[in-house]
């Protein structure tokens, strides 16, 4: 499927503005797992591939899964291996050491688990406590955070720790904040993109600083589990 021009622009906003906001989360997880040379990682919903690039910078071999064709195309422009869906048995020839699912959907998680070796790590992450996150309120509440511990239990995984990471969303101005937040897809299907932009810009004004920058503090929570 060839991405539409609009989809490509939105994907570029994600790659150029929004994607980097989660770097503290990626780095904290990689530090916790001690990701290094020779490790094989599979990342669900890898976007335009920034988490893969960070893992590769540590010497790991990282493969991404991204359903959105526009984001997948951008990731492949970075010479990354990105699949449209999780690999199915008997591929890959060597199981992955870790599975990253920073916005976990139960179906996608279940489809990807067979590709992870026994004892391998599975990392799930989502928004932290509502009172510590400003971005969801700006996005009209956004999607409700998933109960990561319940996901671990239902997937038949063994809990192996958790953590919280401060991930502020900082933008140069309201326009870049609107573009970045719209690229998350939360407003998809609203039917009136112009109205969505206007509402979002108005919601951001309380978080605008004297220099015009926008600052949205957030906490993300991650859990680590193991495949038995």
C-alpha positions as YAML, in Angstrom:
chain: A
units: angstrom
residues:
- id: 1
  name: UNK
  ca: [0.00, 0.00, 0.00]
- id: 2
  name: UNK
  ca: [1.35, 3.43, -0.99]
- id: 3
  name: UNK
  ca: [0.89, 6.08, 1.74]
- id: 4
  name: UNK
  ca: [-1.24, 9.09, 0.81]
- id: 5
  name: UNK
  ca: [0.46, 12.53, 0.80]
- id: 6
  name: UNK
  ca: [-1.43, 13.48, 3.97]
- id: 7
  name: UNK
  ca: [-0.40, 10.28, 5.73]
- id: 8
  name: UNK
  ca: [3.21, 10.89, 4.73]
- id: 9
  name: UNK
  ca: [3.14, 14.44, 6.17]
- id: 10
  name: UNK
  ca: [1.66, 13.18, 9.45]
- id: 11
  name: UNK
  ca: [4.30, 10.44, 9.62]
- id: 12
  name: UNK
  ca: [7.04, 13.02, 9.07]
- id: 13
  name: UNK
  ca: [5.64, 15.13, 11.90]
- id: 14
  name: UNK
  ca: [5.88, 12.03, 14.07]
- id: 15
  name: UNK
  ca: [9.48, 11.38, 12.98]
- id: 16
  name: UNK
  ca: [10.67, 14.98, 13.17]
- id: 17
  name: UNK
  ca: [8.73, 16.28, 16.19]
- id: 18
  name: UNK
  ca: [7.01, 13.69, 18.37]
- id: 19
  name: UNK
  ca: [9.07, 10.51, 18.27]
- id: 20
  name: UNK
  ca: [11.98, 11.91, 20.28]
- id: 21
  name: UNK
  ca: [9.73, 12.68, 23.26]
- id: 22
  name: UNK
  ca: [9.96, 9.01, 24.30]
- id: 23
  name: UNK
  ca: [13.76, 8.76, 24.17]
- id: 24
  name: UNK
  ca: [14.06, 8.80, 28.00]
- id: 25
  name: UNK
  ca: [11.74, 5.77, 28.12]
- id: 26
  name: UNK
  ca: [13.67, 3.85, 25.46]
- id: 27
  name: UNK
  ca: [17.01, 4.59, 27.10]
- id: 28
  name: UNK
  ca: [15.79, 3.64, 30.59]
- id: 29
  name: UNK
  ca: [14.50, 0.31, 29.32]
- id: 30
  name: UNK
  ca: [17.70, -0.43, 27.38]
- id: 31
  name: UNK
  ca: [19.77, 0.41, 30.47]
- id: 32
  name: UNK
  ca: [17.59, -1.86, 32.62]
- id: 33
  name: UNK
  ca: [17.97, -4.74, 30.13]
- id: 34
  name: UNK
  ca: [21.66, -3.98, 29.58]
- id: 35
  name: UNK
  ca: [21.10, -4.05, 25.83]
- id: 36
  name: UNK
  ca: [24.39, -4.47, 24.00]
- id: 37
  name: UNK
  ca: [26.26, -6.13, 21.14]
- id: 38
  name: UNK
  ca: [24.71, -9.35, 19.93]
- id: 39
  name: UNK
  ca: [21.28, -8.82, 21.49]
- id: 40
  name: UNK
  ca: [18.31, -9.29, 19.17]
- id: 41
  name: UNK
  ca: [15.30, -7.05, 19.75]
- id: 42
  name: UNK
  ca: [11.82, -6.99, 18.24]
- id: 43
  name: UNK
  ca: [9.92, -3.72, 18.65]
- id: 44
  name: UNK
  ca: [6.16, -3.56, 18.11]
- id: 45
  name: UNK
  ca: [4.76, -0.26, 16.82]
- id: 46
  name: UNK
  ca: [8.26, 1.05, 16.16]
- id: 47
  name: UNK
  ca: [7.01, 4.17, 14.38]
- id: 48
  name: UNK
  ca: [9.65, 5.73, 12.15]
- id: 49
  name: UNK
  ca: [12.32, 3.59, 13.78]
- id: 50
  name: UNK
  ca: [13.95, 5.79, 16.42]
- id: 51
  name: UNK
  ca: [13.90, 3.05, 19.13]
- id: 52
  name: UNK
  ca: [15.60, 0.73, 16.63]
- id: 53
  name: UNK
  ca: [18.32, 3.30, 15.93]
- id: 54
  name: UNK
  ca: [18.97, 3.72, 19.66]
- id: 55
  name: UNK
  ca: [19.26, -0.05, 20.11]
- id: 56
  name: UNK
  ca: [21.56, -0.32, 17.08]
- id: 57
  name: UNK
  ca: [23.75, 2.40, 18.63]
- id: 58
  name: UNK
  ca: [24.32, 0.01, 21.53]
- id: 59
  name: UNK
  ca: [25.34, -2.78, 19.16]
- id: 60
  name: UNK
  ca: [22.05, -4.69, 19.20]
- id: 61
  name: UNK
  ca: [20.31, -6.09, 16.14]
- id: 62
  name: UNK
  ca: [16.81, -4.59, 16.15]
- id: 63
  name: UNK
  ca: [13.81, -5.39, 13.98]
- id: 64
  name: UNK
  ca: [10.65, -3.32, 14.00]
- id: 65
  name: UNK
  ca: [6.97, -4.01, 13.39]
- id: 66
  name: UNK
  ca: [4.89, -1.09, 12.15]
- id: 67
  name: UNK
  ca: [1.41, -1.39, 10.63]
- id: 68
  name: UNK
  ca: [1.23, 2.20, 9.37]
- id: 69
  name: UNK
  ca: [2.71, 2.21, 5.83]
- id: 70
  name: UNK
  ca: [3.84, 5.85, 5.98]
- id: 71
  name: UNK
  ca: [5.80, 5.38, 9.21]
- id: 72
  name: UNK
  ca: [7.13, 2.05, 7.96]
- id: 73
  name: UNK
  ca: [8.39, 3.73, 4.78]
- id: 74
  name: UNK
  ca: [10.24, 6.37, 6.80]
- id: 75
  name: UNK
  ca: [11.84, 3.70, 8.98]
- id: 76
  name: UNK
  ca: [13.02, 1.84, 5.91]
- id: 77
  name: UNK
  ca: [14.52, 5.07, 4.56]
- id: 78
  name: UNK
  ca: [16.76, 4.84, 7.63]
- id: 79
  name: UNK
  ca: [17.89, 1.41, 6.34]
- id: 80
  name: UNK
  ca: [16.07, -0.37, 9.15]
- id: 81
  name: UNK
  ca: [14.39, -3.76, 9.01]
- id: 82
  name: UNK
  ca: [10.71, -3.08, 9.62]
- id: 83
  name: UNK
  ca: [7.91, -5.60, 9.10]
- id: 84
  name: UNK
  ca: [4.22, -4.96, 8.52]
- id: 85
  name: UNK
  ca: [3.27, -7.64, 11.08]
- id: 86
  name: UNK
  ca: [5.06, -9.77, 13.70]
- id: 87
  name: UNK
  ca: [7.15, -12.62, 12.27]
- id: 88
  name: UNK
  ca: [5.44, -16.00, 12.30]
- id: 89
  name: UNK
  ca: [7.00, -19.41, 13.04]
- id: 90
  name: UNK
  ca: [9.30, -20.85, 11.83]
- id: 91
  name: UNK
  ca: [10.89, -17.40, 11.25]
- id: 92
  name: UNK
  ca: [13.15, -16.04, 12.58]
- id: 93
  name: UNK
  ca: [15.87, -18.71, 12.64]
- id: 94
  name: UNK
  ca: [17.14, -17.38, 15.96]
- id: 95
  name: UNK
  ca: [14.58, -16.19, 18.55]
- id: 96
  name: UNK
  ca: [14.65, -12.63, 19.81]
- id: 97
  name: UNK
  ca: [16.14, -11.82, 23.21]
- id: 98
  name: UNK
  ca: [13.64, -9.07, 23.97]
- id: 99
  name: UNK
  ca: [10.26, -7.86, 22.77]
- id: 100
  name: UNK
  ca: [9.39, -4.19, 23.21]
- id: 101
  name: UNK
  ca: [5.71, -3.24, 23.23]
- id: 102
  name: UNK
  ca: [5.52, 0.37, 24.37]
- id: 103
  name: UNK
  ca: [1.85, 0.72, 23.36]
- id: 104
  name: UNK
  ca: [0.72, -2.87, 23.80]
- id: 105
  name: UNK
  ca: [-2.32, -4.30, 22.08]
- id: 106
  name: UNK
  ca: [-3.13, -7.79, 23.44]
- id: 107
  name: UNK
  ca: [-3.58, -9.31, 19.97]
- id: 108
  name: UNK
  ca: [-0.27, -7.97, 18.63]
- id: 109
  name: UNK
  ca: [1.51, -9.04, 21.82]
- id: 110
  name: UNK
  ca: [0.16, -12.59, 21.53]
- id: 111
  name: UNK
  ca: [1.18, -12.76, 17.86]
- id: 112
  name: UNK
  ca: [4.74, -11.68, 18.62]
- id: 113
  name: UNK
  ca: [5.48, -13.79, 21.71]
- id: 114
  name: UNK
  ca: [6.36, -17.00, 19.79]
- id: 115
  name: UNK
  ca: [9.33, -15.15, 18.27]
- id: 116
  name: UNK
  ca: [10.92, -14.54, 21.72]
- id: 117
  name: UNK
  ca: [13.31, -17.05, 23.26]
- id: 118
  name: UNK
  ca: [12.58, -18.79, 26.53]
- id: 119
  name: UNK
  ca: [13.73, -16.50, 29.34]
- id: 120
  name: UNK
  ca: [13.64, -13.52, 26.99]
- id: 121
  name: UNK
  ca: [12.36, -10.17, 28.18]
- id: 122
  name: UNK
  ca: [9.04, -8.60, 27.25]
- id: 123
  name: UNK
  ca: [8.72, -4.89, 28.01]
- id: 124
  name: UNK
  ca: [5.34, -3.16, 28.13]
- id: 125
  name: UNK
  ca: [4.86, 0.56, 28.72]
- id: 126
  name: UNK
  ca: [2.08, 3.13, 28.86]
- id: 127
  name: UNK
  ca: [1.08, 6.40, 30.54]
- id: 128
  name: UNK
  ca: [1.74, 6.68, 34.25]
- id: 129
  name: UNK
  ca: [-0.66, 8.06, 36.89]
- id: 130
  name: UNK
  ca: [-3.17, 10.55, 35.48]
- id: 131
  name: UNK
  ca: [-2.15, 13.23, 37.98]
- id: 132
  name: UNK
  ca: [1.45, 13.03, 36.70]
- id: 133
  name: UNK
  ca: [0.63, 13.26, 32.98]
- id: 134
  name: UNK
  ca: [-0.45, 16.44, 31.19]
- id: 135
  name: UNK
  ca: [-0.49, 15.27, 27.57]
- id: 136
  name: UNK
  ca: [-3.58, 12.99, 27.91]
- id: 137
  name: UNK
  ca: [-5.65, 15.85, 29.32]
- id: 138
  name: UNK
  ca: [-4.63, 18.08, 26.40]
- id: 139
  name: UNK
  ca: [-5.67, 15.31, 24.02]
- id: 140
  name: UNK
  ca: [-9.18, 15.27, 25.44]
- id: 141
  name: UNK
  ca: [-8.33, 12.48, 27.85]
- id: 142
  name: UNK
  ca: [-6.72, 10.31, 25.20]
- id: 143
  name: UNK
  ca: [-6.86, 6.54, 25.36]
- id: 144
  name: UNK
  ca: [-7.14, 5.11, 28.86]
- id: 145
  name: UNK
  ca: [-3.86, 3.61, 30.10]
- id: 146
  name: UNK
  ca: [-3.81, -0.16, 29.95]
- id: 147
  name: UNK
  ca: [-3.26, -2.15, 33.13]
- id: 148
  name: UNK
  ca: [0.18, -3.51, 32.27]
- id: 149
  name: UNK
  ca: [0.22, -6.01, 35.14]
- id: 150
  name: UNK
  ca: [-3.04, -7.53, 33.90]
- id: 151
  name: UNK
  ca: [-1.59, -7.76, 30.38]
- id: 152
  name: UNK
  ca: [1.44, -9.60, 31.75]
- id: 153
  name: UNK
  ca: [-0.75, -12.05, 33.66]
- id: 154
  name: UNK
  ca: [-3.10, -12.71, 30.74]
- id: 155
  name: UNK
  ca: [-0.16, -13.29, 28.39]
- id: 156
  name: UNK
  ca: [1.19, -15.97, 30.71]
- id: 157
  name: UNK
  ca: [4.41, -14.06, 31.39]
- id: 158
  name: UNK
  ca: [6.48, -13.93, 34.57]
- id: 159
  name: UNK
  ca: [6.81, -10.44, 36.13]
- id: 160
  name: UNK
  ca: [10.40, -9.26, 36.51]
- id: 161
  name: UNK
  ca: [10.33, -5.64, 37.63]
- id: 162
  name: UNK
  ca: [8.96, -2.25, 36.68]
- id: 163
  name: UNK
  ca: [9.89, 1.42, 36.62]
- id: 164
  name: UNK
  ca: [8.74, 4.95, 35.92]
- id: 165
  name: UNK
  ca: [10.35, 7.44, 33.57]
- id: 166
  name: UNK
  ca: [9.91, 11.20, 33.24]
- id: 167
  name: UNK
  ca: [9.14, 11.97, 29.58]
- id: 168
  name: UNK
  ca: [8.33, 15.66, 29.13]
- id: 169
  name: UNK
  ca: [6.87, 16.69, 25.80]
- id: 170
  name: UNK
  ca: [8.64, 19.94, 24.89]
- id: 171
  name: UNK
  ca: [7.93, 21.96, 21.74]
- id: 172
  name: UNK
  ca: [9.34, 25.17, 20.28]
- id: 173
  name: UNK
  ca: [5.88, 26.68, 19.85]
- id: 174
  name: UNK
  ca: [2.16, 25.88, 19.76]
- id: 175
  name: UNK
  ca: [2.23, 25.08, 16.03]
- id: 176
  name: UNK
  ca: [4.89, 22.38, 16.42]
- id: 177
  name: UNK
  ca: [3.07, 21.05, 19.50]
- id: 178
  name: UNK
  ca: [-0.17, 20.74, 17.53]
- id: 179
  name: UNK
  ca: [1.58, 18.97, 14.67]
- id: 180
  name: UNK
  ca: [3.42, 16.63, 16.99]
- id: 181
  name: UNK
  ca: [0.40, 15.69, 19.08]
- id: 182
  name: UNK
  ca: [-1.81, 15.22, 16.01]
- id: 183
  name: UNK
  ca: [0.78, 12.81, 14.64]
- id: 184
  name: UNK
  ca: [0.05, 10.46, 17.57]
- id: 185
  name: UNK
  ca: [-3.23, 9.54, 15.87]
- id: 186
  name: UNK
  ca: [-5.41, 10.28, 18.91]
- id: 187
  name: UNK
  ca: [-7.55, 12.66, 16.86]
- id: 188
  name: UNK
  ca: [-7.95, 10.28, 13.90]
- id: 189
  name: UNK
  ca: [-11.56, 9.89, 12.88]
- id: 190
  name: UNK
  ca: [-12.80, 13.14, 14.41]
- id: 191
  name: UNK
  ca: [-14.14, 14.13, 10.98]
- id: 192
  name: UNK
  ca: [-12.97, 17.76, 11.09]
- id: 193
  name: UNK
  ca: [-9.18, 18.15, 11.13]
- id: 194
  name: UNK
  ca: [-9.38, 21.97, 11.14]
- id: 195
  name: UNK
  ca: [-11.57, 21.93, 14.24]
- id: 196
  name: UNK
  ca: [-9.25, 19.37, 15.87]
- id: 197
  name: UNK
  ca: [-6.25, 21.66, 15.31]
- id: 198
  name: UNK
  ca: [-8.13, 24.65, 16.73]
- id: 199
  name: UNK
  ca: [-9.28, 22.76, 19.84]
- id: 200
  name: UNK
  ca: [-5.83, 21.36, 20.45]
- id: 201
  name: UNK
  ca: [-4.16, 24.78, 20.08]
- id: 202
  name: UNK
  ca: [-6.60, 26.24, 22.63]
- id: 203
  name: UNK
  ca: [-5.99, 23.37, 25.05]
- id: 204
  name: UNK
  ca: [-2.23, 23.98, 24.86]
- id: 205
  name: UNK
  ca: [-2.30, 27.66, 25.86]
- id: 206
  name: UNK
  ca: [-2.13, 26.97, 29.63]
- id: 207
  name: UNK
  ca: [1.14, 25.10, 29.00]
- id: 208
  name: UNK
  ca: [2.70, 27.84, 26.85]
- id: 209
  name: UNK
  ca: [5.74, 29.58, 28.35]
- id: 210
  name: UNK
  ca: [6.70, 33.24, 28.06]
- id: 211
  name: UNK
  ca: [9.09, 32.45, 25.19]
- id: 212
  name: UNK
  ca: [6.32, 30.66, 23.25]
- id: 213
  name: UNK
  ca: [7.58, 27.16, 24.00]
- id: 214
  name: UNK
  ca: [5.13, 24.48, 25.15]
- id: 215
  name: UNK
  ca: [6.00, 22.13, 28.05]
- id: 216
  name: UNK
  ca: [3.93, 19.06, 28.95]
- id: 217
  name: UNK
  ca: [5.40, 16.99, 31.82]
- id: 218
  name: UNK
  ca: [4.53, 13.28, 31.77]
- id: 219
  name: UNK
  ca: [5.43, 10.09, 33.59]
- id: 220
  name: UNK
  ca: [5.48, 6.75, 31.77]
- id: 221
  name: UNK
  ca: [5.42, 3.37, 33.48]
- id: 222
  name: UNK
  ca: [7.04, 0.24, 32.12]
- id: 223
  name: UNK
  ca: [7.01, -3.37, 33.28]
- id: 224
  name: UNK
  ca: [9.43, -6.14, 32.42]
- id: 225
  name: UNK
  ca: [8.29, -9.75, 32.17]
- id: 226
  name: UNK
  ca: [9.93, -13.00, 31.12]
- id: 227
  name: UNK
  ca: [8.90, -15.78, 28.76]
- id: 228
  name: UNK
  ca: [8.87, -19.14, 30.60]
...
